[in-house]
Coordinates of C-alpha atoms in Angstrom, one line a residue:
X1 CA 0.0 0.0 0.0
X2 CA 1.2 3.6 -1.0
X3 CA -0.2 7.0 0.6
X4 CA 1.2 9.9 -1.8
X5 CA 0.3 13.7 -0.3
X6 CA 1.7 17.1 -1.4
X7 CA 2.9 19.9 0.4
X8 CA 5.9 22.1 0.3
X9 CA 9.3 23.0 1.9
X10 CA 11.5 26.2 2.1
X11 CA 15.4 27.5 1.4
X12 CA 15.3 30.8 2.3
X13 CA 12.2 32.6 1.2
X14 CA 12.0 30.3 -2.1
X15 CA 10.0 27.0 -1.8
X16 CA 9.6 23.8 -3.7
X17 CA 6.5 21.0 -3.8
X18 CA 7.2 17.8 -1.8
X19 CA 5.6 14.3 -2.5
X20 CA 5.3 12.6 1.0
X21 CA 5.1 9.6 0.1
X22 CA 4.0 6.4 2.9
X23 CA 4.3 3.0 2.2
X24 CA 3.5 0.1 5.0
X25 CA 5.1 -3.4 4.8
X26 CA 5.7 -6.6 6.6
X27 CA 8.2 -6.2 10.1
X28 CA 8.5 -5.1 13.4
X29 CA 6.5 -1.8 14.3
X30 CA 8.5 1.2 13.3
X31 CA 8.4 4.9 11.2
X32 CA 11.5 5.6 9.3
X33 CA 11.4 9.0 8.0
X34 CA 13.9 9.4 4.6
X35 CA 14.6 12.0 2.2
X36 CA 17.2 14.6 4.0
X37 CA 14.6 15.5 6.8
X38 CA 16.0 18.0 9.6
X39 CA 15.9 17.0 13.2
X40 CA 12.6 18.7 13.7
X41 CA 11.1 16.6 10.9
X42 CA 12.2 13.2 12.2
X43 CA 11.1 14.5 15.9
X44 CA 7.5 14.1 14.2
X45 CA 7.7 10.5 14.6
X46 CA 7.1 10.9 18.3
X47 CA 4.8 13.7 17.7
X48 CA 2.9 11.8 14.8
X49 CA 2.0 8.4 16.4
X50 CA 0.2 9.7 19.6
X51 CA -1.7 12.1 17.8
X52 CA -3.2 9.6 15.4
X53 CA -3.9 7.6 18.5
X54 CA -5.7 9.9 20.2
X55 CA -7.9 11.3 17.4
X56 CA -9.4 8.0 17.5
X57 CA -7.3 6.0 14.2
X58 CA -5.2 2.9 14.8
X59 CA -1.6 3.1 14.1
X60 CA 0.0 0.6 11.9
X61 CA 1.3 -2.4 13.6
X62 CA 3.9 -3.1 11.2
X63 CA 6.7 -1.3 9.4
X64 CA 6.0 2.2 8.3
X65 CA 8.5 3.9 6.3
X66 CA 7.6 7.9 4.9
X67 CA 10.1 9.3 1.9
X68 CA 10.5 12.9 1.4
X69 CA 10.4 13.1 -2.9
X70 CA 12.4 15.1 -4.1
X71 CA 15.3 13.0 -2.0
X72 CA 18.0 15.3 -3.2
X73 CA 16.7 18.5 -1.5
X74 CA 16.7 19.6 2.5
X75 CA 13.8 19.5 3.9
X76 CA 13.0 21.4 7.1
X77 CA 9.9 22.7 9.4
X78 CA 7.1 21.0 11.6
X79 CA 4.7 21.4 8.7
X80 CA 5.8 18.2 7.5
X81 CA 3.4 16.7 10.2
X82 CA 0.4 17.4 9.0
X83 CA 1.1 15.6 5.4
X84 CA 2.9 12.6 7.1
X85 CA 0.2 11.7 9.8
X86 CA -2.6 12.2 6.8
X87 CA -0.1 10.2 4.8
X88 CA -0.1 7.3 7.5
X89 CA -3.7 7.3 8.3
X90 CA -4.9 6.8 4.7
X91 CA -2.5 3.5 4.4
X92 CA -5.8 1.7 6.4
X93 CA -7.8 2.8 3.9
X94 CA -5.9 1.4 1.0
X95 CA -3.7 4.2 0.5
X96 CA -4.5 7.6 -1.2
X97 CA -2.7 9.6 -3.9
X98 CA -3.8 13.4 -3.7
X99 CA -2.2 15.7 -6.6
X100 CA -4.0 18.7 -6.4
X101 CA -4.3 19.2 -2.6
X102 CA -1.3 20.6 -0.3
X103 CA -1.3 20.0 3.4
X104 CA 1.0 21.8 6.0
X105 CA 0.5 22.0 9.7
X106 CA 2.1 21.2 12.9
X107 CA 0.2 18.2 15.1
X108 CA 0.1 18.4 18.4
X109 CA -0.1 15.4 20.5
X110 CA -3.9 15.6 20.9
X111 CA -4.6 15.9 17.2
X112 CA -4.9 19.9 17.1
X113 CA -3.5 21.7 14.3
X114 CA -0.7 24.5 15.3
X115 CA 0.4 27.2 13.3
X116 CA 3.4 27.6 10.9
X117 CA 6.0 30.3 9.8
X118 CA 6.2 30.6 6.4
X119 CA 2.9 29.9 5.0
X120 CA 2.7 32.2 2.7
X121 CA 6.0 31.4 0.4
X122 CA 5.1 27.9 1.1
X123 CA 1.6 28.3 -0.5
X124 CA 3.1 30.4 -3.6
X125 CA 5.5 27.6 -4.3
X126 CA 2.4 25.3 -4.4
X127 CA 0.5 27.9 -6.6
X128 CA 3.4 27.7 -9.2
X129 CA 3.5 24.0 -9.5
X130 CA -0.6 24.0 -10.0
X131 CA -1.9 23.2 -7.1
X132 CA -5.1 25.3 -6.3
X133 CA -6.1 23.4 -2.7
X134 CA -4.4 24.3 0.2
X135 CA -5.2 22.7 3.6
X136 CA -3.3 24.4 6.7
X137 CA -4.0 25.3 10.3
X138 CA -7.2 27.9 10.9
X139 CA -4.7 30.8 12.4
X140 CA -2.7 30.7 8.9
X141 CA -5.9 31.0 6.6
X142 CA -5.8 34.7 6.7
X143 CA -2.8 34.8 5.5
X144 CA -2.8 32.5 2.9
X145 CA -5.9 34.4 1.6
X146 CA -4.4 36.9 0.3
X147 CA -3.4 34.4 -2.6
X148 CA -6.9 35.2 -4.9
X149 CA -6.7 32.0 -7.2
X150 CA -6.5 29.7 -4.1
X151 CA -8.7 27.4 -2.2
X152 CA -7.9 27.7 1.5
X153 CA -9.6 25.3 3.8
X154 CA -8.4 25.8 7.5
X155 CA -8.6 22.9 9.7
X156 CA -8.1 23.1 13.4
X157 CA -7.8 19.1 14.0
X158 CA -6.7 15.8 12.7
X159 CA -10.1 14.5 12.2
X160 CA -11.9 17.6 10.0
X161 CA -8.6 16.7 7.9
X162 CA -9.5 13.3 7.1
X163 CA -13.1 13.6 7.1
X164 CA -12.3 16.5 4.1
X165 CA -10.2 13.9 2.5
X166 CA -12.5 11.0 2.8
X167 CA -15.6 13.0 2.0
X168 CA -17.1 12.5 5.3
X169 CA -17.5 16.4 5.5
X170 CA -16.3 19.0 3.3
X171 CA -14.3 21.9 4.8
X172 CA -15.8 25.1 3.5
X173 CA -13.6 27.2 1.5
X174 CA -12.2 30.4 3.4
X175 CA -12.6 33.8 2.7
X176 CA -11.2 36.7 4.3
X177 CA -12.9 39.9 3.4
X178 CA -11.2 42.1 4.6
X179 CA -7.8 42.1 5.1
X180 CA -6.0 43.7 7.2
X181 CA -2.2 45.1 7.1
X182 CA 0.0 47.3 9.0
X183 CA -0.3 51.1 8.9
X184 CA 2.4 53.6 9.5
X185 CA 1.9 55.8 12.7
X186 CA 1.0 59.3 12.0
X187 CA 3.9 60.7 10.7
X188 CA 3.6 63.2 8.5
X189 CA 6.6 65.7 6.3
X190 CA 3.7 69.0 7.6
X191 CA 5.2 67.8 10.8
X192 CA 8.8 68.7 10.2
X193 CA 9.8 72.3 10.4
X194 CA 12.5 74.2 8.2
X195 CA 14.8 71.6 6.6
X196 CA 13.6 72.1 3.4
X197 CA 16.7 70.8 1.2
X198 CA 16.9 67.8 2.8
X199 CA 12.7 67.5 2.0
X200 CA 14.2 68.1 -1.5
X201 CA 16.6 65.6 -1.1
X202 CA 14.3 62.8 0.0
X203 CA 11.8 63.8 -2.3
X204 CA 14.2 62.8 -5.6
X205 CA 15.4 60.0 -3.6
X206 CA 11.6 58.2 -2.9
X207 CA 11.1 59.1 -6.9
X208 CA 14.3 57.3 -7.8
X209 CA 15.2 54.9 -5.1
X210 CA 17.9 56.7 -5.0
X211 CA 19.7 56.0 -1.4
X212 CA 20.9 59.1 1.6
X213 CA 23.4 60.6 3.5
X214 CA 22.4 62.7 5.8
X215 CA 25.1 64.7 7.8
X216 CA 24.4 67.3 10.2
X217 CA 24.8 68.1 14.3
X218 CA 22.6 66.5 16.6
X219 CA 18.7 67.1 16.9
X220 CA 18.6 68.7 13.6
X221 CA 16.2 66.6 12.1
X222 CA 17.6 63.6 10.6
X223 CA 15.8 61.1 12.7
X224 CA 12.4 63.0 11.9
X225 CA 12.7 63.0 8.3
X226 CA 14.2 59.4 7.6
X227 CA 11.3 57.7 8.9
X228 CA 8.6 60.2 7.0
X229 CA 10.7 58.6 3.6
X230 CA 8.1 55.7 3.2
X231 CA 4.9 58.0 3.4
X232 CA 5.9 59.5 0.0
X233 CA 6.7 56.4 -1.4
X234 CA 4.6 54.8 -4.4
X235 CA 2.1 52.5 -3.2
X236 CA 3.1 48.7 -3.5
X237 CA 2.1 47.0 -6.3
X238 CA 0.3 43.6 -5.1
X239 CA 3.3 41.1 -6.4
X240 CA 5.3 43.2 -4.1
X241 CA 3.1 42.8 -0.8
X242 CA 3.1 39.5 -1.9
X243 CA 7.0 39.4 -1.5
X244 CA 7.3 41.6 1.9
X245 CA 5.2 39.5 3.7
X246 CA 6.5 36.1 2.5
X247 CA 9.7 37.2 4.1
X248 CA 8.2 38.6 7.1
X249 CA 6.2 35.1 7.3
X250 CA 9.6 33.3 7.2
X251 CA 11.1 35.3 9.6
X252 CA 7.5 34.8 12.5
X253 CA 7.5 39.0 12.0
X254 CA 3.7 39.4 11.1
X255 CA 1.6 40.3 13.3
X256 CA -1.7 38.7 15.0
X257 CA -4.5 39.0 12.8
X258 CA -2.3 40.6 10.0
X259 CA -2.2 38.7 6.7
X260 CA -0.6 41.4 4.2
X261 CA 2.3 43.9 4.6
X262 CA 0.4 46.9 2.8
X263 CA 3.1 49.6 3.8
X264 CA 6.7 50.0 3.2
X265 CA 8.6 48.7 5.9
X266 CA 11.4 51.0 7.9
X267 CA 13.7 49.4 9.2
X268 CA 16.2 50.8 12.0
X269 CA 19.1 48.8 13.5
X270 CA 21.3 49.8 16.0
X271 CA 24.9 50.4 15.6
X272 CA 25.9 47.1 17.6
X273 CA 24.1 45.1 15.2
X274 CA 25.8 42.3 14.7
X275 CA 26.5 41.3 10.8
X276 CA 24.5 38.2 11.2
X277 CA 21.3 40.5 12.2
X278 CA 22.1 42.9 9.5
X279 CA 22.5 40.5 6.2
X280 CA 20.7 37.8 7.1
X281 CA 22.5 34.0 8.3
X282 CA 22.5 32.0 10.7
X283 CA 23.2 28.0 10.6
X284 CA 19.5 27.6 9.3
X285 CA 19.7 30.9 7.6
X286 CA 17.1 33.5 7.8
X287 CA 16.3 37.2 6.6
X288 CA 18.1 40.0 8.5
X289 CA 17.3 43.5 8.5
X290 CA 18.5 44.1 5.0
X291 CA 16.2 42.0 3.6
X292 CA 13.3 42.7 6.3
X293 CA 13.2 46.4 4.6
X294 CA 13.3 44.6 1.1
X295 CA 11.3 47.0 -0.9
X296 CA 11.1 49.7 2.1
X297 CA 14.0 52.2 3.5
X298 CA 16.9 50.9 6.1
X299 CA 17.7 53.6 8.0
X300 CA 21.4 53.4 9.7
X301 CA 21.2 55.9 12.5
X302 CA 24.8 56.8 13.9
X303 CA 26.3 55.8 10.7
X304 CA 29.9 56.4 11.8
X305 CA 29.3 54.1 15.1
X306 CA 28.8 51.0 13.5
X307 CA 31.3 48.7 13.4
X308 CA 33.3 49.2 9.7
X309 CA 33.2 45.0 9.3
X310 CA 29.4 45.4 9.7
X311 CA 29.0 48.1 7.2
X312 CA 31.2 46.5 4.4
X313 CA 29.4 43.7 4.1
X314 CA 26.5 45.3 2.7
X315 CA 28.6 46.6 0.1
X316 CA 27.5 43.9 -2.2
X317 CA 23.9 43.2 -1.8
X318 CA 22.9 46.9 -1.8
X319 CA 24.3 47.0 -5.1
X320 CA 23.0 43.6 -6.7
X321 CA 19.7 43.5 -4.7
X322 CA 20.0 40.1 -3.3
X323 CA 22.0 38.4 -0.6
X324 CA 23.6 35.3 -1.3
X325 CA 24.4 33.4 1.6
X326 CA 26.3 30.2 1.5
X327 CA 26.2 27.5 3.9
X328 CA 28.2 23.7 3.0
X329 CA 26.8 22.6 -0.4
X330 CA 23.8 24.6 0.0
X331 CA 22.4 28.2 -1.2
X332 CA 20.2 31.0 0.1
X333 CA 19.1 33.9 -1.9
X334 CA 17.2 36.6 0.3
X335 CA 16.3 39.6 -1.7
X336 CA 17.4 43.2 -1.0
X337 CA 16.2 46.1 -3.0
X338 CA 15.9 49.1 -0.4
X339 CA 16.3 52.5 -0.1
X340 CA 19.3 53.2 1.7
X341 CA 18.9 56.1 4.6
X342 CA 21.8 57.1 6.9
X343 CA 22.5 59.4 9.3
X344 CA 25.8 60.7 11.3
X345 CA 27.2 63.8 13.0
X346 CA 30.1 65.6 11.3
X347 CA 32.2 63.9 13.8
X348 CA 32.0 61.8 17.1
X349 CA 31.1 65.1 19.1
X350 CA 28.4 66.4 17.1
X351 CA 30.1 69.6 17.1
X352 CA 32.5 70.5 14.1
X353 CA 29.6 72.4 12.2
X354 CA 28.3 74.1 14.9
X355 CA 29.5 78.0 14.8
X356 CA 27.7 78.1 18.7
X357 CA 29.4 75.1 20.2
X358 CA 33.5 74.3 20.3
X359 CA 34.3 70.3 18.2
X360 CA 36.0 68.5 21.4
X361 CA 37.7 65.9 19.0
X362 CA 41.1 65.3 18.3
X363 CA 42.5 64.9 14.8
X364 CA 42.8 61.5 15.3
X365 CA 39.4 61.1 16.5
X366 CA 38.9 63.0 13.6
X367 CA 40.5 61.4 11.0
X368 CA 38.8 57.7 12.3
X369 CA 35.6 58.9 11.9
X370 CA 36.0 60.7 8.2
X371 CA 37.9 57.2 7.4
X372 CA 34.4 55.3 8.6
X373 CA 32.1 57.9 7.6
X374 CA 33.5 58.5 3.8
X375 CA 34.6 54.9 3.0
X376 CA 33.5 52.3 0.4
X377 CA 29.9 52.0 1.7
X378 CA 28.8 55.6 1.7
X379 CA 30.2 55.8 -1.7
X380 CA 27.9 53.5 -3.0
X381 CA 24.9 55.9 -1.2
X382 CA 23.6 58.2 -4.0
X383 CA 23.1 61.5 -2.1
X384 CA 24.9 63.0 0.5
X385 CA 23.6 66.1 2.1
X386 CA 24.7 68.9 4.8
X387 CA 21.8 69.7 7.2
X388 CA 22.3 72.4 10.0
X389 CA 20.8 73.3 12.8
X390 CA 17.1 75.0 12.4
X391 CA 16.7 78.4 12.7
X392 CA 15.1 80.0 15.1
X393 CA 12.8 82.1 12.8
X394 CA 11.6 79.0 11.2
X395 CA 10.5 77.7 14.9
X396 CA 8.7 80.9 15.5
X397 CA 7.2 80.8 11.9
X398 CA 6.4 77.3 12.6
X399 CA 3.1 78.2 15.4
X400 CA 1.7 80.1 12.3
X401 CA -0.3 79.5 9.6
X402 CA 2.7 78.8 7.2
X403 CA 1.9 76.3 4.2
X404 CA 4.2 73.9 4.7
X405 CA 4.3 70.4 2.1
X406 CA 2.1 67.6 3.3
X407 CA 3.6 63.9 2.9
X408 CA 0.7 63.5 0.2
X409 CA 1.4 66.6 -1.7
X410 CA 5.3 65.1 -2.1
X411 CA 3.5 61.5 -2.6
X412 CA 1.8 62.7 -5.9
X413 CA 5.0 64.2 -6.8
X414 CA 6.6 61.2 -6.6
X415 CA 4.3 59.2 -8.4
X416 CA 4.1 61.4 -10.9
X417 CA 8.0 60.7 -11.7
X418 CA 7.7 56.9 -10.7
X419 CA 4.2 56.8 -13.9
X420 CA 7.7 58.2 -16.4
X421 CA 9.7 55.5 -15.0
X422 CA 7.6 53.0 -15.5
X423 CA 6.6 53.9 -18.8
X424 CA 10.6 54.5 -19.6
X425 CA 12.0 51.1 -18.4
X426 CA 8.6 48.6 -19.3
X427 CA 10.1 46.3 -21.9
X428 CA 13.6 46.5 -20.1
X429 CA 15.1 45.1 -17.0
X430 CA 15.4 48.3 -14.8
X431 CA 12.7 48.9 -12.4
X432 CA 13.7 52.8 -11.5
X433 CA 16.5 55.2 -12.2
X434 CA 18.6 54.3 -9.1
X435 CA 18.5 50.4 -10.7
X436 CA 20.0 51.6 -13.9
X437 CA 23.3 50.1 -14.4
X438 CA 26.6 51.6 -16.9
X439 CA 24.3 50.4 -20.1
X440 CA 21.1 51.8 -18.8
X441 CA 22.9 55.2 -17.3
X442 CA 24.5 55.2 -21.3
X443 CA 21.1 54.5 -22.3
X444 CA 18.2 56.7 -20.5
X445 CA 20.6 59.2 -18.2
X446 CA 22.8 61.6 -21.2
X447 CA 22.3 65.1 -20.6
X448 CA 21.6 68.2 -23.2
X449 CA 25.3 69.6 -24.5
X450 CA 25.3 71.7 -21.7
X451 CA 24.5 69.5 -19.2
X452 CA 27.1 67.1 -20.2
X453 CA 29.5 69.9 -20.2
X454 CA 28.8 70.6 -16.6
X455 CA 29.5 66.9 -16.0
X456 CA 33.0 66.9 -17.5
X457 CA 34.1 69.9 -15.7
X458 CA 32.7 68.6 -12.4
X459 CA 34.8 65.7 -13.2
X460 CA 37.6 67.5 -13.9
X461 CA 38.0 70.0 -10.7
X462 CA 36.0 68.2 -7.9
X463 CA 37.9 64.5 -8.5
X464 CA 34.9 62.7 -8.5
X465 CA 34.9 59.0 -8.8
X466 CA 33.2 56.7 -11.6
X467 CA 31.4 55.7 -9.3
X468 CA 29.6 58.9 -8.3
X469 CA 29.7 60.3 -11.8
X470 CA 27.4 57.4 -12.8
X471 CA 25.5 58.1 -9.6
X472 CA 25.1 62.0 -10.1
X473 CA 23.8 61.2 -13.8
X474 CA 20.9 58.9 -12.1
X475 CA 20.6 61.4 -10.0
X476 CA 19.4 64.4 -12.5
X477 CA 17.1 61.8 -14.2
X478 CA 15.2 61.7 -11.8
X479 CA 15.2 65.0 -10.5
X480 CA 14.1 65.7 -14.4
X481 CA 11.4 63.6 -14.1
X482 CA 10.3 65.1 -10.9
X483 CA 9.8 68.2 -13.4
X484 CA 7.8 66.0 -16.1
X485 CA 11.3 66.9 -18.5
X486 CA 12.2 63.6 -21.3
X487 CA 15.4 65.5 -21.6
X488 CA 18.1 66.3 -18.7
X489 CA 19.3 69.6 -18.8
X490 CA 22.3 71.6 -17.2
X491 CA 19.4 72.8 -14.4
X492 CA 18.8 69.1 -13.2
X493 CA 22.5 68.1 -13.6
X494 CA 23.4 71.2 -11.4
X495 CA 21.5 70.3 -9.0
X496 CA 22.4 67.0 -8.4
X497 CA 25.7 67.9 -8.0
X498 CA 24.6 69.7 -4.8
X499 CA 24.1 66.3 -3.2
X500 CA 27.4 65.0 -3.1
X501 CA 29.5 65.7 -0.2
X502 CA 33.3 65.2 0.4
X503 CA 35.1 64.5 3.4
X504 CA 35.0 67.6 6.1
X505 CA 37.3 68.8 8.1
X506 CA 37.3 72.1 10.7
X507 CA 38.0 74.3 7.6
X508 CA 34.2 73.5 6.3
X509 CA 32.5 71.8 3.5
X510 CA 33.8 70.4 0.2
X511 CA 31.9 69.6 -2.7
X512 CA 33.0 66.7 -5.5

């Protein structure tokens, strides 16, 4: 006799369909579990045998041996337990061979159904290979209802499984209404007062995922306006919500009674954040904070205090968009497209801008921090900007009735340069201006004759890098089609070059 059930298994984020396949034959009582199972598969045996028992079934007397098909691949997770004890159940009914069902669940030893991490990707990997059924425990039906083309039954015990199955009782199909997501507190740009290049600044940088340095003295604003960023972002597109919440599924982040990430995320580690915590690892790896703002901004407060090792290792997947994380023979691929936001003082002090207050550090100290603050990494950051201290005018002004830009007034803004983009890069590969690489910057980003004279000399007398001049010329397309312009001009590449900012020292500011 042969018992053949479908469900599903994950590396990373990415899943694959399992056959669970039981067969039942002549020997001395025992369940062998084969196929590269983890420990927490194989624990199922113990799990799996009482539970049958006490949902009222007869466990096999005789040898009982479960294979995991395809043998080849890893399998981990306590879903497995749901499809095995089905799986073993059915052999006394002369075996059953389900192909367009998937089961996943976690038995406990009564025969209730637990919840699972991961349900989500786990049901889109069963989507793609064609299976439209989807049996899983009642508290993961919300979530796996925001899936539109699939059949969700929740179960909450052994028996409603098999009486599905068998045709005893059908388990209604579920549908969720309403569903709910996470909402942003109320944060709002109307909120922040003066500051009004660096509104500029994130304004071109949410229309061109175009990442942010911001440099200025304490308790000027930096905080405040990095995490306004995702309120003027462009709305997510449904594939995208799809892939935010798969990862914060994997990683046991959603929250009760949420089954969709709807909003951006914002993510802020601290500056002892280990590298583990910031990429993503781990000897069963999962998603760190790079990949939990996949699609959102990561904001790295205190940029000089982080450790340099930390920060170099996202060198890499900032640029590529993905984070590749090896482990023996095997291979995880967590993705990484974010909006890079950082912030850090002119220097450990705070102080070195500030005309009011005396800078405290040494050259040394100095030196350390410009060596941390200007290396590799925040090369790779598009924009780099000087904020100063607010004025004390603008707080006065502030308690009147002075229009000030909302975050939806910069929203349509956005959108209204993010519509060109779209249009721009449909049959290609890019996705916005700050993905272009040296063929699309060739391609979509060559300014007017005068703009690209402005380039060259730039070039010539401020010692930019490659690097950055590739960077700059992203740079002005978007801010071009924040002005609704096809063609980049000297205006927008002038600009642009106001947002790169070279090391500082007590004698000021210089610009390259």
């Amino acid at each position: 006799m042969l018992s053949k059930i479908r469900t599903a298994t994950l590396k990373g984020i990415d899943g694959c369909v399992v056959t669970v396949e039981a067969d039942i034959h002549r020997g001395l009582p025992l369940l062998t579990v084969v196929g590269l199972a983890d420990v927490t598969i194989k624990e199922a045996c113990k799990r799996i045998k009482p539970a049958i028992i006490n949902s009222g079934y007869s466990f096999p007397n005789e040898r009982v041996t479960v294979n995991l098909s395809p043998a080849g691949k890893r399998k981990e997770g306590s879903h497995f337990d749901l499809p095995i004890a089905v799986a073993i159940i059915s052999l006394q009914h002369g075996g059953i061979d389900i192909r367009d069902t998937a089961l996943m669940g976690e038995v406990s030893l009564d025969g209730k159904i637990n919840p699972v991490n991961g349900i989500l990707p786990l049901a889109l990997s069963v989507r793609k290979a064609g299976i439209k059924n989807i049996i899983l425990p009642l508290k993961n039906a919300q979530e796996a209802s925001v899936l539109k083309d699939m059949n969700v039954f929740p179960v909450t015990d052994l028996c409603q499984v098999t009486d599905h199955i068998f045709g005893i009782e059908k388990i209604k199909v579920y549908r969720c209404n309403e569903i709910s997501g996470n909402k942003n507190e109320n944060r709002d740009f109307s909120q922040v007062i003066g500051q009004e290049t660096a509104k500029r600044a994130v304004t071109i940088g949410a229309a061109g995922n175009h990442g942010i340095l911001m440099i200025g003295s304490p308790g000027c604003g930096k905080t405040m306006i990095a995490k306004r960023i995702p309120t003027i972002m462009p709305e997510l597109t449904y594939e995208e919500k799809l892939e935010i919440t798969g990862i914060y599924s994997v990683a046991g982040l959603l929250k009760q009674g949420q089954a969709i990430v709807s909003e951006r995320p914002f993510r802020d580690p601290h500056h002892t954040t280990s590298k583990a915590a910031l990429i993503g690892g781990g000897k069963k790896p999962r998603p760190g904070e790079l990949s939990l703002a996949h699609r959102g901004v990561l904001f790295l407060d205190e940029l000089g205090e982080f450790e340099s090792s930390v920060i170099d290792t996202m060198r890499q997947p900032v640029e590529d968009g993905f984070i590749r994380i090896k482990r023996q023979s095997d291979e995880v691929i967590f993705p990484s497209k974010v909006m890079i936001v950082a912030a850090a003082n002119p220097c450990r002090c705070g102080n070195l801008w500030d005309e009011k207050k005396v800078c405290t550090c040494t050259d040394r100290q100095l030196d350390n921090y410009m060596k941390k603050l200007y290396g590799p990494f925040s090369d790779r950051i598009d924009m780099h900007i000087k904020m100063s201290p607010v004025e004390g005018s603008e707080i006065i002004n502030a308690g009147r009735a002075v229009r000030v830009m909302s975050s939806n007034q910069m929203r349509k803004k956005v959108n209204d340069a993010v519509a060109l983009q779209r249009e721009r890069y449909r049959n290609t590969v890019y996705e916005n201006n700050g993905s272009l690489d040296e063929r699309g910057i060739k391609q979509f980003c060559m300014p007017d004759t005068n703009g690209l004279k402005l380039m060259s000399e730039a070039y010539e007398k401020m010692g930019i890098s490659m690097r950055a001049y590739g960077k700059l010329l992203k740079i002005s397309r978007t801010i071009a089609d924040l002005q609704q312009d096809r063609e980049i001009r000297e205006e927008h590449v002038a600009e642009a070059l106001m947002y790169r900012i070279s090391s500082v020292r007590n004698q000021g500011i210089r610009r390259f």
